[in-house]
mmCIF file of C-alpha atoms and ligand atoms in Angstrom:
data_model
loop_
_atom_site.group_PDB
_atom_site.id
_atom_site.type_symbol
_atom_site.label_atom_id
_atom_site.label_comp_id
_atom_site.label_asym_id
_atom_site.label_seq_id
_atom_site.Cartn_x
_atom_site.Cartn_y
_atom_site.Cartn_z
ATOM 1 C CA UNK A 1 -8.504 -23.908 19.053
ATOM 2 C CA UNK A 2 -6.894 -20.626 18.409
ATOM 3 C CA UNK A 3 -4.037 -18.528 19.882
ATOM 4 C CA UNK A 4 -4.238 -14.888 20.979
ATOM 5 C CA UNK A 5 -1.841 -12.123 20.065
ATOM 6 C CA UNK A 6 -1.562 -8.506 21.239
ATOM 7 C CA UNK A 7 -3.114 -6.091 18.705
ATOM 8 C CA UNK A 8 -4.477 -2.584 18.182
ATOM 9 C CA UNK A 9 -8.241 -2.842 17.982
ATOM 10 C CA UNK A 10 -10.780 -0.306 16.823
ATOM 11 C CA UNK A 11 -14.374 -0.805 18.086
ATOM 12 C CA UNK A 12 -16.076 1.656 15.849
ATOM 13 C CA UNK A 13 -15.278 4.254 13.147
ATOM 14 C CA UNK A 14 -14.836 6.914 15.798
ATOM 15 C CA UNK A 15 -13.368 4.920 18.741
ATOM 16 C CA UNK A 16 -9.686 5.162 18.003
ATOM 17 C CA UNK A 17 -7.568 2.222 19.139
ATOM 18 C CA UNK A 18 -7.297 0.186 22.320
ATOM 19 C CA UNK A 19 -4.496 -2.279 22.953
ATOM 20 C CA UNK A 20 -5.982 -5.738 23.459
ATOM 21 C CA UNK A 21 -5.657 -9.252 22.025
ATOM 22 C CA UNK A 22 -7.120 -10.873 18.956
ATOM 23 C CA UNK A 23 -7.346 -14.540 17.935
ATOM 24 C CA UNK A 24 -5.339 -16.224 15.166
ATOM 25 C CA UNK A 25 -6.396 -19.615 13.804
ATOM 26 C CA UNK A 26 -4.375 -22.777 14.498
ATOM 27 C CA UNK A 27 -2.010 -23.603 11.617
ATOM 28 C CA UNK A 28 -3.542 -25.423 8.651
ATOM 29 C CA UNK A 29 -1.133 -27.611 6.679
ATOM 30 C CA UNK A 30 -0.300 -24.764 4.314
ATOM 31 C CA UNK A 31 -0.101 -21.978 6.983
ATOM 32 C CA UNK A 32 2.738 -19.918 8.340
ATOM 33 C CA UNK A 33 2.838 -18.181 11.684
ATOM 34 C CA UNK A 34 4.778 -14.879 11.447
ATOM 35 C CA UNK A 35 6.060 -12.855 14.420
ATOM 36 C CA UNK A 36 5.371 -9.314 13.097
ATOM 37 C CA UNK A 37 8.109 -6.877 13.787
ATOM 38 C CA UNK A 38 6.829 -3.836 11.892
ATOM 39 C CA UNK A 39 3.479 -2.831 10.308
ATOM 40 C CA UNK A 40 3.229 0.182 7.975
ATOM 41 C CA UNK A 41 0.383 2.673 8.269
ATOM 42 C CA UNK A 42 -1.335 2.974 4.793
ATOM 43 C CA UNK A 43 -3.994 5.589 4.159
ATOM 44 C CA UNK A 44 -6.295 2.653 3.174
ATOM 45 C CA UNK A 45 -6.216 1.576 6.835
ATOM 46 C CA UNK A 46 -7.666 4.991 7.735
ATOM 47 C CA UNK A 47 -10.281 5.093 4.864
ATOM 48 C CA UNK A 48 -11.456 1.641 5.990
ATOM 49 C CA UNK A 49 -11.571 1.992 9.826
ATOM 50 C CA UNK A 50 -13.147 5.506 9.569
ATOM 51 C CA UNK A 51 -15.730 3.974 7.112
ATOM 52 C CA UNK A 52 -14.913 6.415 4.399
ATOM 53 C CA UNK A 53 -15.378 3.519 1.954
ATOM 54 C CA UNK A 54 -18.571 2.223 3.507
ATOM 55 C CA UNK A 55 -19.380 0.111 6.615
ATOM 56 C CA UNK A 56 -16.558 -1.797 8.238
ATOM 57 C CA UNK A 57 -16.734 -4.868 10.360
ATOM 58 C CA UNK A 58 -15.910 -4.186 14.086
ATOM 59 C CA UNK A 59 -13.924 -4.985 16.247
ATOM 60 C CA UNK A 60 -11.312 -4.343 13.559
ATOM 61 C CA UNK A 61 -7.465 -4.663 13.373
ATOM 62 C CA UNK A 62 -6.100 -3.138 10.216
ATOM 63 C CA UNK A 63 -2.701 -3.173 8.672
ATOM 64 C CA UNK A 64 -1.503 -4.686 5.334
ATOM 65 C CA UNK A 65 2.164 -3.772 5.271
ATOM 66 C CA UNK A 66 3.499 -6.573 7.439
ATOM 67 C CA UNK A 67 7.197 -7.506 7.935
ATOM 68 C CA UNK A 68 8.461 -10.134 10.302
ATOM 69 C CA UNK A 69 10.011 -13.528 10.839
ATOM 70 C CA UNK A 70 8.585 -17.116 10.381
ATOM 71 C CA UNK A 71 8.107 -18.734 13.814
ATOM 72 C CA UNK A 72 6.090 -21.821 12.867
ATOM 73 C CA UNK A 73 5.205 -23.675 9.624
ATOM 74 C CA UNK A 74 2.324 -26.155 8.825
ATOM 75 C CA UNK A 75 3.070 -29.720 7.803
ATOM 76 C CA UNK A 76 2.790 -29.090 3.995
ATOM 77 C CA UNK A 77 4.717 -25.781 3.806
ATOM 78 C CA UNK A 78 7.612 -25.823 1.348
ATOM 79 C CA UNK A 79 8.288 -22.236 0.420
ATOM 80 C CA UNK A 80 9.416 -20.826 3.771
ATOM 81 C CA UNK A 81 11.187 -22.048 6.933
ATOM 82 C CA UNK A 82 11.345 -20.987 10.570
ATOM 83 C CA UNK A 83 13.635 -17.937 10.775
ATOM 84 C CA UNK A 84 12.941 -16.636 7.272
ATOM 85 C CA UNK A 85 12.387 -12.868 6.916
ATOM 86 C CA UNK A 86 9.026 -12.476 5.246
ATOM 87 C CA UNK A 87 6.248 -10.039 4.469
ATOM 88 C CA UNK A 88 2.492 -10.064 3.921
ATOM 89 C CA UNK A 89 0.670 -7.399 1.867
ATOM 90 C CA UNK A 90 -3.033 -6.765 1.141
ATOM 91 C CA UNK A 91 -4.087 -10.264 0.161
ATOM 92 C CA UNK A 92 -4.337 -13.447 2.272
ATOM 93 C CA UNK A 93 -6.350 -15.840 0.047
ATOM 94 C CA UNK A 94 -7.773 -16.382 -3.451
ATOM 95 C CA UNK A 95 -9.236 -19.425 -5.224
ATOM 96 C CA UNK A 96 -5.938 -20.105 -7.128
ATOM 97 C CA UNK A 97 -7.882 -21.586 -10.059
ATOM 98 C CA UNK A 98 -9.618 -18.813 -11.905
ATOM 99 C CA UNK A 99 -8.140 -17.016 -14.956
ATOM 100 C CA UNK A 100 -6.962 -14.066 -12.882
ATOM 101 C CA UNK A 101 -5.258 -16.217 -10.173
ATOM 102 C CA UNK A 102 -3.503 -18.244 -12.989
ATOM 103 C CA UNK A 103 -2.348 -14.995 -14.591
ATOM 104 C CA UNK A 104 -0.836 -13.724 -11.374
ATOM 105 C CA UNK A 105 -3.519 -11.190 -10.621
ATOM 106 C CA UNK A 106 -4.912 -12.743 -7.435
ATOM 107 C CA UNK A 107 -6.346 -9.393 -6.398
ATOM 108 C CA UNK A 108 -9.006 -9.853 -9.160
ATOM 109 C CA UNK A 109 -9.938 -13.470 -8.190
ATOM 110 C CA UNK A 110 -13.503 -14.258 -9.147
ATOM 111 C CA UNK A 111 -14.303 -15.968 -5.865
ATOM 112 C CA UNK A 112 -13.209 -13.170 -4.868
ATOM 113 C CA UNK A 113 -9.759 -12.684 -3.193
ATOM 114 C CA UNK A 114 -9.634 -12.166 0.567
ATOM 115 C CA UNK A 115 -8.089 -8.963 1.939
ATOM 116 C CA UNK A 116 -5.742 -8.989 4.948
ATOM 117 C CA UNK A 117 -8.285 -7.168 7.112
ATOM 118 C CA UNK A 118 -11.988 -6.347 7.150
ATOM 119 C CA UNK A 119 -12.742 -9.202 4.762
ATOM 120 C CA UNK A 120 -14.521 -12.505 5.186
ATOM 121 C CA UNK A 121 -12.281 -15.499 4.596
ATOM 122 C CA UNK A 122 -13.552 -18.617 2.841
ATOM 123 C CA UNK A 123 -14.113 -20.117 6.277
ATOM 124 C CA UNK A 124 -16.506 -17.259 7.106
ATOM 125 C CA UNK A 125 -14.181 -15.684 9.658
ATOM 126 C CA UNK A 126 -13.366 -11.905 9.389
ATOM 127 C CA UNK A 127 -9.750 -11.213 8.728
ATOM 128 C CA UNK A 128 -7.663 -9.079 11.072
ATOM 129 C CA UNK A 129 -4.570 -7.180 9.929
ATOM 130 C CA UNK A 130 -1.035 -6.509 10.873
ATOM 131 C CA UNK A 131 -1.197 -3.972 13.722
ATOM 132 C CA UNK A 132 -0.448 -6.993 15.887
ATOM 133 C CA UNK A 133 2.411 -9.213 17.076
ATOM 134 C CA UNK A 134 1.528 -12.387 15.088
ATOM 135 C CA UNK A 135 -0.349 -13.278 11.959
ATOM 136 C CA UNK A 136 -1.246 -16.746 10.437
ATOM 137 C CA UNK A 137 -1.229 -16.809 6.600
ATOM 138 C CA UNK A 138 -1.265 -19.420 3.836
ATOM 139 C CA UNK A 139 2.279 -19.765 2.405
ATOM 140 C CA UNK A 140 1.016 -18.646 -1.035
ATOM 141 C CA UNK A 141 0.572 -15.134 0.264
ATOM 142 C CA UNK A 142 3.861 -14.842 2.153
ATOM 143 C CA UNK A 143 6.686 -12.890 0.443
ATOM 144 C CA UNK A 144 10.388 -13.292 0.901
ATOM 145 C CA UNK A 145 12.094 -10.100 2.065
ATOM 146 C CA UNK A 146 15.527 -10.011 0.369
ATOM 147 C CA UNK A 147 18.721 -9.742 2.393
ATOM 148 C CA UNK A 148 19.815 -6.164 2.561
ATOM 149 C CA UNK A 149 16.346 -4.625 3.175
ATOM 150 C CA UNK A 150 15.762 -4.202 6.884
ATOM 151 C CA UNK A 151 12.341 -5.240 8.113
ATOM 152 C CA UNK A 152 11.207 -1.747 9.152
ATOM 153 C CA UNK A 153 11.871 -0.164 5.756
ATOM 154 C CA UNK A 154 10.573 -3.301 3.988
ATOM 155 C CA UNK A 155 7.166 -3.263 5.557
ATOM 156 C CA UNK A 156 5.757 -0.348 3.360
ATOM 157 C CA UNK A 157 6.909 -2.096 0.194
ATOM 158 C CA UNK A 158 4.135 -4.703 0.726
ATOM 159 C CA UNK A 159 1.461 -2.127 -0.176
ATOM 160 C CA UNK A 160 2.962 1.233 -1.145
ATOM 161 C CA UNK A 161 5.803 -0.469 -3.046
ATOM 162 C CA UNK A 162 3.726 -2.888 -5.113
ATOM 163 C CA UNK A 163 0.934 -0.390 -5.703
ATOM 164 C CA UNK A 164 3.348 2.038 -7.424
ATOM 165 C CA UNK A 165 5.643 -0.545 -8.998
ATOM 166 C CA UNK A 166 2.787 -2.375 -10.808
ATOM 167 C CA UNK A 167 1.453 0.550 -12.831
ATOM 168 C CA UNK A 168 4.792 2.091 -13.499
ATOM 169 C CA UNK A 169 5.963 -1.245 -14.866
ATOM 170 C CA UNK A 170 2.738 -1.905 -16.873
ATOM 171 C CA UNK A 171 2.739 1.532 -18.499
ATOM 172 C CA UNK A 172 6.405 1.448 -19.405
ATOM 173 C CA UNK A 173 8.174 3.841 -17.009
ATOM 174 C CA UNK A 174 11.811 3.765 -18.055
ATOM 175 C CA UNK A 175 14.601 5.543 -19.840
ATOM 176 C CA UNK A 176 13.284 8.453 -21.964
ATOM 177 C CA UNK A 177 9.953 8.625 -20.199
ATOM 178 C CA UNK A 178 8.671 11.683 -18.288
ATOM 179 C CA UNK A 179 6.813 10.507 -15.251
ATOM 180 C CA UNK A 180 4.959 12.735 -12.727
ATOM 181 C CA UNK A 181 4.072 11.502 -9.299
ATOM 182 C CA UNK A 182 1.163 13.410 -7.753
ATOM 183 C CA UNK A 183 1.062 13.417 -3.967
ATOM 184 C CA UNK A 184 4.279 12.858 -2.069
ATOM 185 C CA UNK A 185 3.038 10.579 0.761
ATOM 186 C CA UNK A 186 3.546 6.899 1.466
ATOM 187 C CA UNK A 187 2.709 5.739 -2.037
ATOM 188 C CA UNK A 188 4.013 8.801 -3.796
ATOM 189 C CA UNK A 189 7.478 8.725 -2.230
ATOM 190 C CA UNK A 190 7.837 5.078 -3.267
ATOM 191 C CA UNK A 191 6.624 5.957 -6.729
ATOM 192 C CA UNK A 192 9.416 8.505 -7.044
ATOM 193 C CA UNK A 193 12.104 6.038 -5.991
ATOM 194 C CA UNK A 194 10.826 3.196 -8.154
ATOM 195 C CA UNK A 195 10.268 5.337 -11.323
ATOM 196 C CA UNK A 196 13.750 6.794 -10.941
ATOM 197 C CA UNK A 197 15.219 3.298 -10.432
ATOM 198 C CA UNK A 198 13.405 2.215 -13.621
ATOM 199 C CA UNK A 199 15.308 5.049 -15.479
ATOM 200 C CA UNK A 200 12.514 7.483 -15.977
ATOM 201 C CA UNK A 201 12.820 11.309 -15.503
ATOM 202 C CA UNK A 202 10.589 12.011 -12.474
ATOM 203 C CA UNK A 203 8.733 15.183 -11.487
ATOM 204 C CA UNK A 204 6.769 15.456 -8.206
ATOM 205 C CA UNK A 205 3.533 17.452 -8.025
ATOM 206 C CA UNK A 206 2.514 18.389 -4.500
ATOM 207 C CA UNK A 207 0.214 20.875 -2.921
ATOM 208 C CA UNK A 208 3.107 23.190 -1.976
ATOM 209 C CA UNK A 209 6.878 23.436 -2.134
ATOM 210 C CA UNK A 210 7.213 22.077 1.430
ATOM 211 C CA UNK A 211 8.381 18.641 0.154
ATOM 212 C CA UNK A 212 10.440 19.986 -2.835
ATOM 213 C CA UNK A 213 13.906 19.421 -1.399
ATOM 214 C CA UNK A 214 12.970 15.977 -0.075
ATOM 215 C CA UNK A 215 11.497 15.056 -3.521
ATOM 216 C CA UNK A 216 14.839 15.720 -5.200
ATOM 217 C CA UNK A 217 16.500 13.613 -2.558
ATOM 218 C CA UNK A 218 14.056 10.741 -3.360
ATOM 219 C CA UNK A 219 15.032 10.845 -6.981
ATOM 220 C CA UNK A 220 12.923 13.533 -8.695
ATOM 221 C CA UNK A 221 14.610 16.078 -10.948
ATOM 222 C CA UNK A 222 11.847 18.691 -10.708
ATOM 223 C CA UNK A 223 9.010 19.614 -8.296
ATOM 224 C CA UNK A 224 5.785 21.474 -8.979
ATOM 225 C CA UNK A 225 3.383 22.987 -6.479
ATOM 226 C CA UNK A 226 -0.081 22.378 -7.879
ATOM 227 C CA UNK A 227 -1.297 25.748 -6.599
ATOM 228 C CA UNK A 228 1.333 27.461 -8.713
ATOM 229 C CA UNK A 229 -0.789 28.191 -11.809
ATOM 230 C CA UNK A 230 2.088 29.300 -13.967
ATOM 231 C CA UNK A 231 4.110 26.113 -13.246
ATOM 232 C CA UNK A 232 1.048 23.966 -13.996
ATOM 233 C CA UNK A 233 0.528 25.896 -17.252
ATOM 234 C CA UNK A 234 4.150 25.463 -18.265
ATOM 235 C CA UNK A 235 3.888 21.650 -17.551
ATOM 236 C CA UNK A 236 0.947 21.164 -19.980
ATOM 237 C CA UNK A 237 1.572 18.365 -22.535
ATOM 238 C CA UNK A 238 4.890 17.224 -21.045
ATOM 239 C CA UNK A 239 4.301 13.830 -19.315
ATOM 240 C CA UNK A 240 4.092 10.299 -20.624
ATOM 241 C CA UNK A 241 2.788 8.779 -17.282
ATOM 242 C CA UNK A 242 1.123 10.634 -14.382
ATOM 243 C CA UNK A 243 0.666 8.448 -11.302
ATOM 244 C CA UNK A 244 -1.951 10.001 -8.958
ATOM 245 C CA UNK A 245 -1.422 8.803 -5.450
ATOM 246 C CA UNK A 246 -3.596 11.569 -3.755
ATOM 247 C CA UNK A 247 -5.927 10.320 -0.986
ATOM 248 C CA UNK A 248 -8.356 13.272 -1.513
ATOM 249 C CA UNK A 249 -10.440 14.532 -4.430
ATOM 250 C CA UNK A 250 -8.388 16.532 -6.932
ATOM 251 C CA UNK A 251 -9.398 17.930 -10.327
ATOM 252 C CA UNK A 252 -8.210 15.060 -12.530
ATOM 253 C CA UNK A 253 -8.920 16.979 -15.719
ATOM 254 C CA UNK A 254 -6.092 19.514 -14.781
ATOM 255 C CA UNK A 255 -3.721 16.590 -14.651
ATOM 256 C CA UNK A 256 -4.921 15.081 -17.970
ATOM 257 C CA UNK A 257 -3.986 18.406 -19.542
ATOM 258 C CA UNK A 258 -0.391 17.768 -18.446
ATOM 259 C CA UNK A 259 -0.112 14.624 -20.604
ATOM 260 C CA UNK A 260 1.654 14.337 -23.923
ATOM 261 C CA UNK A 261 -0.457 12.801 -26.709
ATOM 262 C CA UNK A 262 -1.033 9.059 -25.946
ATOM 263 C CA UNK A 263 -0.094 9.667 -22.286
ATOM 264 C CA UNK A 264 -1.902 8.132 -19.286
ATOM 265 C CA UNK A 265 -3.038 9.311 -15.880
ATOM 266 C CA UNK A 266 -3.018 6.247 -13.639
ATOM 267 C CA UNK A 267 -5.041 6.613 -10.420
ATOM 268 C CA UNK A 268 -4.078 4.663 -7.400
ATOM 269 C CA UNK A 269 -5.300 7.167 -4.853
ATOM 270 C CA UNK A 270 -8.880 6.111 -3.851
ATOM 271 C CA UNK A 271 -10.982 8.983 -2.491
ATOM 272 C CA UNK A 272 -14.745 8.266 -2.510
ATOM 273 C CA UNK A 273 -15.935 10.782 -5.136
ATOM 274 C CA UNK A 274 -16.175 10.205 -8.904
ATOM 275 C CA UNK A 275 -13.719 11.896 -11.323
ATOM 276 C CA UNK A 276 -15.032 14.655 -13.591
ATOM 277 C CA UNK A 277 -13.373 14.612 -17.010
ATOM 278 C CA UNK A 278 -14.636 16.301 -20.203
ATOM 279 C CA UNK A 279 -14.527 13.697 -23.065
ATOM 280 C CA UNK A 280 -12.672 16.118 -25.232
ATOM 281 C CA UNK A 281 -9.759 16.101 -22.767
ATOM 282 C CA UNK A 282 -9.212 12.439 -23.507
ATOM 283 C CA UNK A 283 -10.146 12.429 -27.253
ATOM 284 C CA UNK A 284 -7.928 15.313 -28.090
ATOM 285 C CA UNK A 285 -4.466 13.659 -27.849
ATOM 286 C CA UNK A 286 -5.584 10.034 -27.511
ATOM 287 C CA UNK A 287 -5.064 10.326 -23.779
ATOM 288 C CA UNK A 288 -6.072 7.689 -21.226
ATOM 289 C CA UNK A 289 -7.216 7.675 -17.617
ATOM 290 C CA UNK A 290 -6.615 4.366 -15.878
ATOM 291 C CA UNK A 291 -6.602 2.784 -12.455
ATOM 292 C CA UNK A 292 -4.451 0.217 -10.778
ATOM 293 C CA UNK A 293 -5.059 -1.976 -7.682
ATOM 294 C CA UNK A 294 -1.985 -3.262 -5.677
ATOM 295 C CA UNK A 295 -0.353 -6.163 -7.628
ATOM 296 C CA UNK A 296 -0.344 -9.970 -7.670
ATOM 297 C CA UNK A 297 1.879 -12.126 -5.499
ATOM 298 C CA UNK A 298 4.515 -12.951 -8.117
ATOM 299 C CA UNK A 299 4.769 -9.289 -9.102
ATOM 300 C CA UNK A 300 5.076 -8.274 -5.415
ATOM 301 C CA UNK A 301 8.128 -10.673 -5.046
ATOM 302 C CA UNK A 302 9.480 -9.113 -8.307
ATOM 303 C CA UNK A 303 9.104 -5.657 -6.764
ATOM 304 C CA UNK A 304 10.904 -6.603 -3.630
ATOM 305 C CA UNK A 305 13.796 -8.148 -5.565
ATOM 306 C CA UNK A 306 13.846 -5.007 -7.774
ATOM 307 C CA UNK A 307 14.073 -2.809 -4.712
ATOM 308 C CA UNK A 308 16.874 -4.912 -3.247
ATOM 309 C CA UNK A 309 18.799 -4.801 -6.566
ATOM 310 C CA UNK A 310 18.425 -0.978 -6.753
ATOM 311 C CA UNK A 311 19.135 -0.413 -3.020
ATOM 312 C CA UNK A 312 15.772 1.241 -2.361
ATOM 313 C CA UNK A 313 13.183 0.868 0.360
ATOM 314 C CA UNK A 314 10.780 3.129 2.203
ATOM 315 C CA UNK A 315 11.664 6.329 4.025
ATOM 316 C CA UNK A 316 10.033 5.833 7.375
ATOM 317 C CA UNK A 317 9.196 7.106 10.870
ATOM 318 C CA UNK A 318 9.027 4.301 13.440
ATOM 319 C CA UNK A 319 6.138 4.937 15.819
ATOM 320 C CA UNK A 320 4.905 3.339 19.133
ATOM 321 C CA UNK A 321 1.493 1.648 19.377
ATOM 322 C CA UNK A 322 0.265 4.263 21.868
ATOM 323 C CA UNK A 323 0.718 7.002 19.313
ATOM 324 C CA UNK A 324 -1.047 5.517 16.389
ATOM 325 C CA UNK A 325 -4.276 7.605 16.743
ATOM 326 C CA UNK A 326 -2.210 10.754 16.641
ATOM 327 C CA UNK A 327 -0.126 9.480 13.748
ATOM 328 C CA UNK A 328 -3.304 8.774 11.749
ATOM 329 C CA UNK A 329 -4.239 12.477 12.044
ATOM 330 C CA UNK A 330 -0.756 13.395 10.877
ATOM 331 C CA UNK A 331 -1.085 11.018 7.860
ATOM 332 C CA UNK A 332 -4.381 12.768 6.896
ATOM 333 C CA UNK A 333 -2.588 16.144 7.231
ATOM 334 C CA UNK A 334 0.182 14.849 4.831
ATOM 335 C CA UNK A 335 2.701 15.512 7.593
ATOM 336 C CA UNK A 336 4.418 12.023 7.869
ATOM 337 C CA UNK A 337 7.761 11.771 6.040
ATOM 338 C CA UNK A 338 7.054 9.456 4.322
ATOM 339 C CA UNK A 339 5.571 6.256 5.855
ATOM 340 C CA UNK A 340 4.823 5.695 9.523
ATOM 341 C CA UNK A 341 5.718 2.142 10.639
ATOM 342 C CA UNK A 342 4.528 0.674 13.955
ATOM 343 C CA UNK A 343 7.063 -1.119 16.108
ATOM 344 C CA UNK A 344 4.698 -3.907 17.071
ATOM 345 C CA UNK A 345 6.777 -4.807 20.241
ATOM 346 C CA UNK A 346 5.264 -1.618 21.797
ATOM 347 C CA UNK A 347 1.696 -3.084 21.822
ATOM 348 C CA UNK A 348 0.842 -3.705 25.400
ATOM 349 C CA UNK A 349 -2.639 -5.166 26.019
ATOM 350 C CA UNK A 350 -4.488 -3.376 28.760
ATOM 351 C CA UNK A 351 -5.962 -5.580 31.415
HETATM 352 P P1 LIG B 1 -0.740 9.411 2.250
HETATM 353 O O1 LIG B 1 0.603 8.809 2.760
HETATM 354 O O2 LIG B 1 -1.624 10.060 3.171
HETATM 355 O O3 LIG B 1 -0.379 10.290 0.983
HETATM 356 C C1 LIG B 1 -1.310 10.944 0.263
HETATM 357 C C2 LIG B 1 -0.790 12.251 -0.263
HETATM 358 O O4 LIG B 1 -1.830 12.917 -0.969
HETATM 359 C C3 LIG B 1 -0.311 13.193 0.705
HETATM 360 O O5 LIG B 1 0.998 13.025 1.201
HETATM 361 C C4 LIG B 1 -0.504 14.525 0.047
HETATM 362 O O6 LIG B 1 0.647 14.810 -0.741
HETATM 363 C C5 LIG B 1 -1.699 14.321 -0.853
HETATM 364 N N1 LIG B 1 -2.885 14.874 -0.293
HETATM 365 C C6 LIG B 1 -3.509 14.536 0.863
HETATM 366 N N2 LIG B 1 -4.613 15.242 1.144
HETATM 367 C C7 LIG B 1 -4.704 16.121 0.000
HETATM 368 C C8 LIG B 1 -5.607 17.081 -0.376
HETATM 369 N N3 LIG B 1 -6.656 17.361 0.426
HETATM 370 N N4 LIG B 1 -5.435 17.744 -1.547
HETATM 371 C C9 LIG B 1 -4.379 17.388 -2.328
HETATM 372 N N5 LIG B 1 -3.411 16.477 -2.003
HETATM 373 C C10 LIG B 1 -3.573 15.821 -0.814
HETATM 374 O O7 LIG B 1 -1.535 8.133 1.628
HETATM 375 P P2 LIG B 1 -1.056 6.772 0.981
HETATM 376 O O8 LIG B 1 -0.993 5.712 2.015
HETATM 377 O O9 LIG B 1 0.097 7.093 0.082
HETATM 378 O O10 LIG B 1 -2.341 6.389 0.095
HETATM 379 C C11 LIG B 1 -2.751 7.317 -0.975
HETATM 380 C C12 LIG B 1 -4.081 6.841 -1.554
HETATM 381 O O11 LIG B 1 -3.850 5.587 -2.233
HETATM 382 C C13 LIG B 1 -5.175 6.508 -0.510
HETATM 383 O O12 LIG B 1 -6.417 6.990 -1.095
HETATM 384 C C14 LIG B 1 -5.172 5.042 -0.377
HETATM 385 O O13 LIG B 1 -6.377 4.450 0.053
HETATM 386 C C15 LIG B 1 -4.823 4.622 -1.794
HETATM 387 N N6 LIG B 1 -4.306 3.309 -1.945
HETATM 388 C C16 LIG B 1 -4.637 2.658 -3.124
HETATM 389 C C17 LIG B 1 -4.128 1.426 -3.383
HETATM 390 C C18 LIG B 1 -4.473 0.722 -4.664
HETATM 391 O O14 LIG B 1 -4.410 -0.470 -4.716
HETATM 392 N N7 LIG B 1 -4.965 1.470 -5.662
HETATM 393 C C19 LIG B 1 -3.267 0.874 -2.495
HETATM 394 C C20 LIG B 1 -2.823 1.551 -1.380
HETATM 395 C C21 LIG B 1 -3.410 2.788 -1.105
HETATM 396 P P3 LIG B 1 1.370 16.252 -0.808
HETATM 397 O O15 LIG B 1 1.654 16.633 0.621
HETATM 398 O O16 LIG B 1 2.524 15.997 -1.643
HETATM 399 O O17 LIG B 1 0.381 17.190 -1.484
HETATM 400 ZN ZN1 LIG B 2 -2.336 -0.039 1.579
#
C-alpha cells in the first residue's frame, strides 16, 4: 500500500516536466511523512535529469532542498513530532554501521548511501525527490529547521548551505583568512554569506561585474570579473581558500595561481570534464586542489543552527510549478538571483 502525491515528473532527459502524481511508501516505524512547502532548484537537479552525469532513471522527480512540516510519524519515531518544521537534503538512507556513517559522513557510506532522487533504495525502489507535495523519509535523515528561518529561505540550505559550509569549515575559513568564492549562483551566494559569517574576508569571482554590487551586499568585500586579465593578475598569490562552485568547465590552473603558498582550491562545482593542472602549479607553493561532497547529517544540523545564529539564509526567487522548465534555462544562464525555490502548492496534476 502506498499513497500518491502531486509532483513534477520528467519522462526523459529532453521531456521537460509534466504535473502528475507519484507514490510514497507507507510509513515504516522510523519514517516521517512531510508536507513539503518549498523545494529549491539545485543545478545538480539539472545535471541529473538532463543526463549530463550519465543515464538517469525515468520517470524522475528531482529535488533535494526540501522544507516543510511533519504531518505523520511512524510508531518508533522519537526525534520529530507532528507540526515540526523540518528539512531533507541530498540523502535519505545509509547503513548507519560503517566507519563513514559512524564518523558522521553518511554521504560516503560503503553500502552506499541512498540519494534523495534517482537512486535505488535498499528496498530496490527508485527514490523520487522534493518537487512534490509530500515525502516519506526515515527520521535519521530529517533535519530540524530552527525558529527564525522561514521555510522558503531555509530550503536551499539543505544542499547549497551544507555544500559550502562543510568545506569552508574543514579548511578553516575564519578571521584573518582570505577566501574567494568562484561563481555567484545558488551555492556561491551561500558560500559568501557563510564565509563572511565565519569571519573570513571574502572576494567573489564571477564571469562579469553584473553581480558585483549584489556580492558586496551578500558579504563580500571585493569582486573580480574573471575576464578582467589585469584584476586576475593582481589577485595572484592572495587567497588562502578558493571555493569553486561553477557548474561549467573553467581553467582550474588559473585559480590555483591565485593561491597563497599552502592554499587550497576546493571544488564543489561538478561539471563532467576532468581538470587540467600542471604539477608544477601545485608543487611550487605546496598548494592543494581538493573536492567536497555535501556534508553529513550532524554537520547539516550544525550548519542550520549556525545560519540561525548568524541570521543568514538563502536569497531566493519563489517560482510556480508551471514555470520550472523556463526557470531551469535561467539557472543554466546564471540569471537566477540567487536560488529559485518552488512553491509546491502550485503543483496541479493534469488529468
Ligand atoms: P548555479 O546556481 O547554476 O550556479 C553556478 C554558477 O556558476 C553561476 O551562477 C555562474 O556564476 C557560474 N557559471 C555558470 N556557467 C558558467 C560558465 N559557462 N562559465 C563560468 N561560470 C559559469 O548552480 P549551483 O546550484 O550553485 O551548483 C553549482 C555546481 O555545484 C553544479 O555543478 C552542481 O551540480 C554542483 N553541486 C555540487 C555539490 C557537491 O556536493 N559537491 C552539491 C550541490 C551542487 P557567475 O554568474 O557568478 O559567473
Ligand atoms: Zn544540490
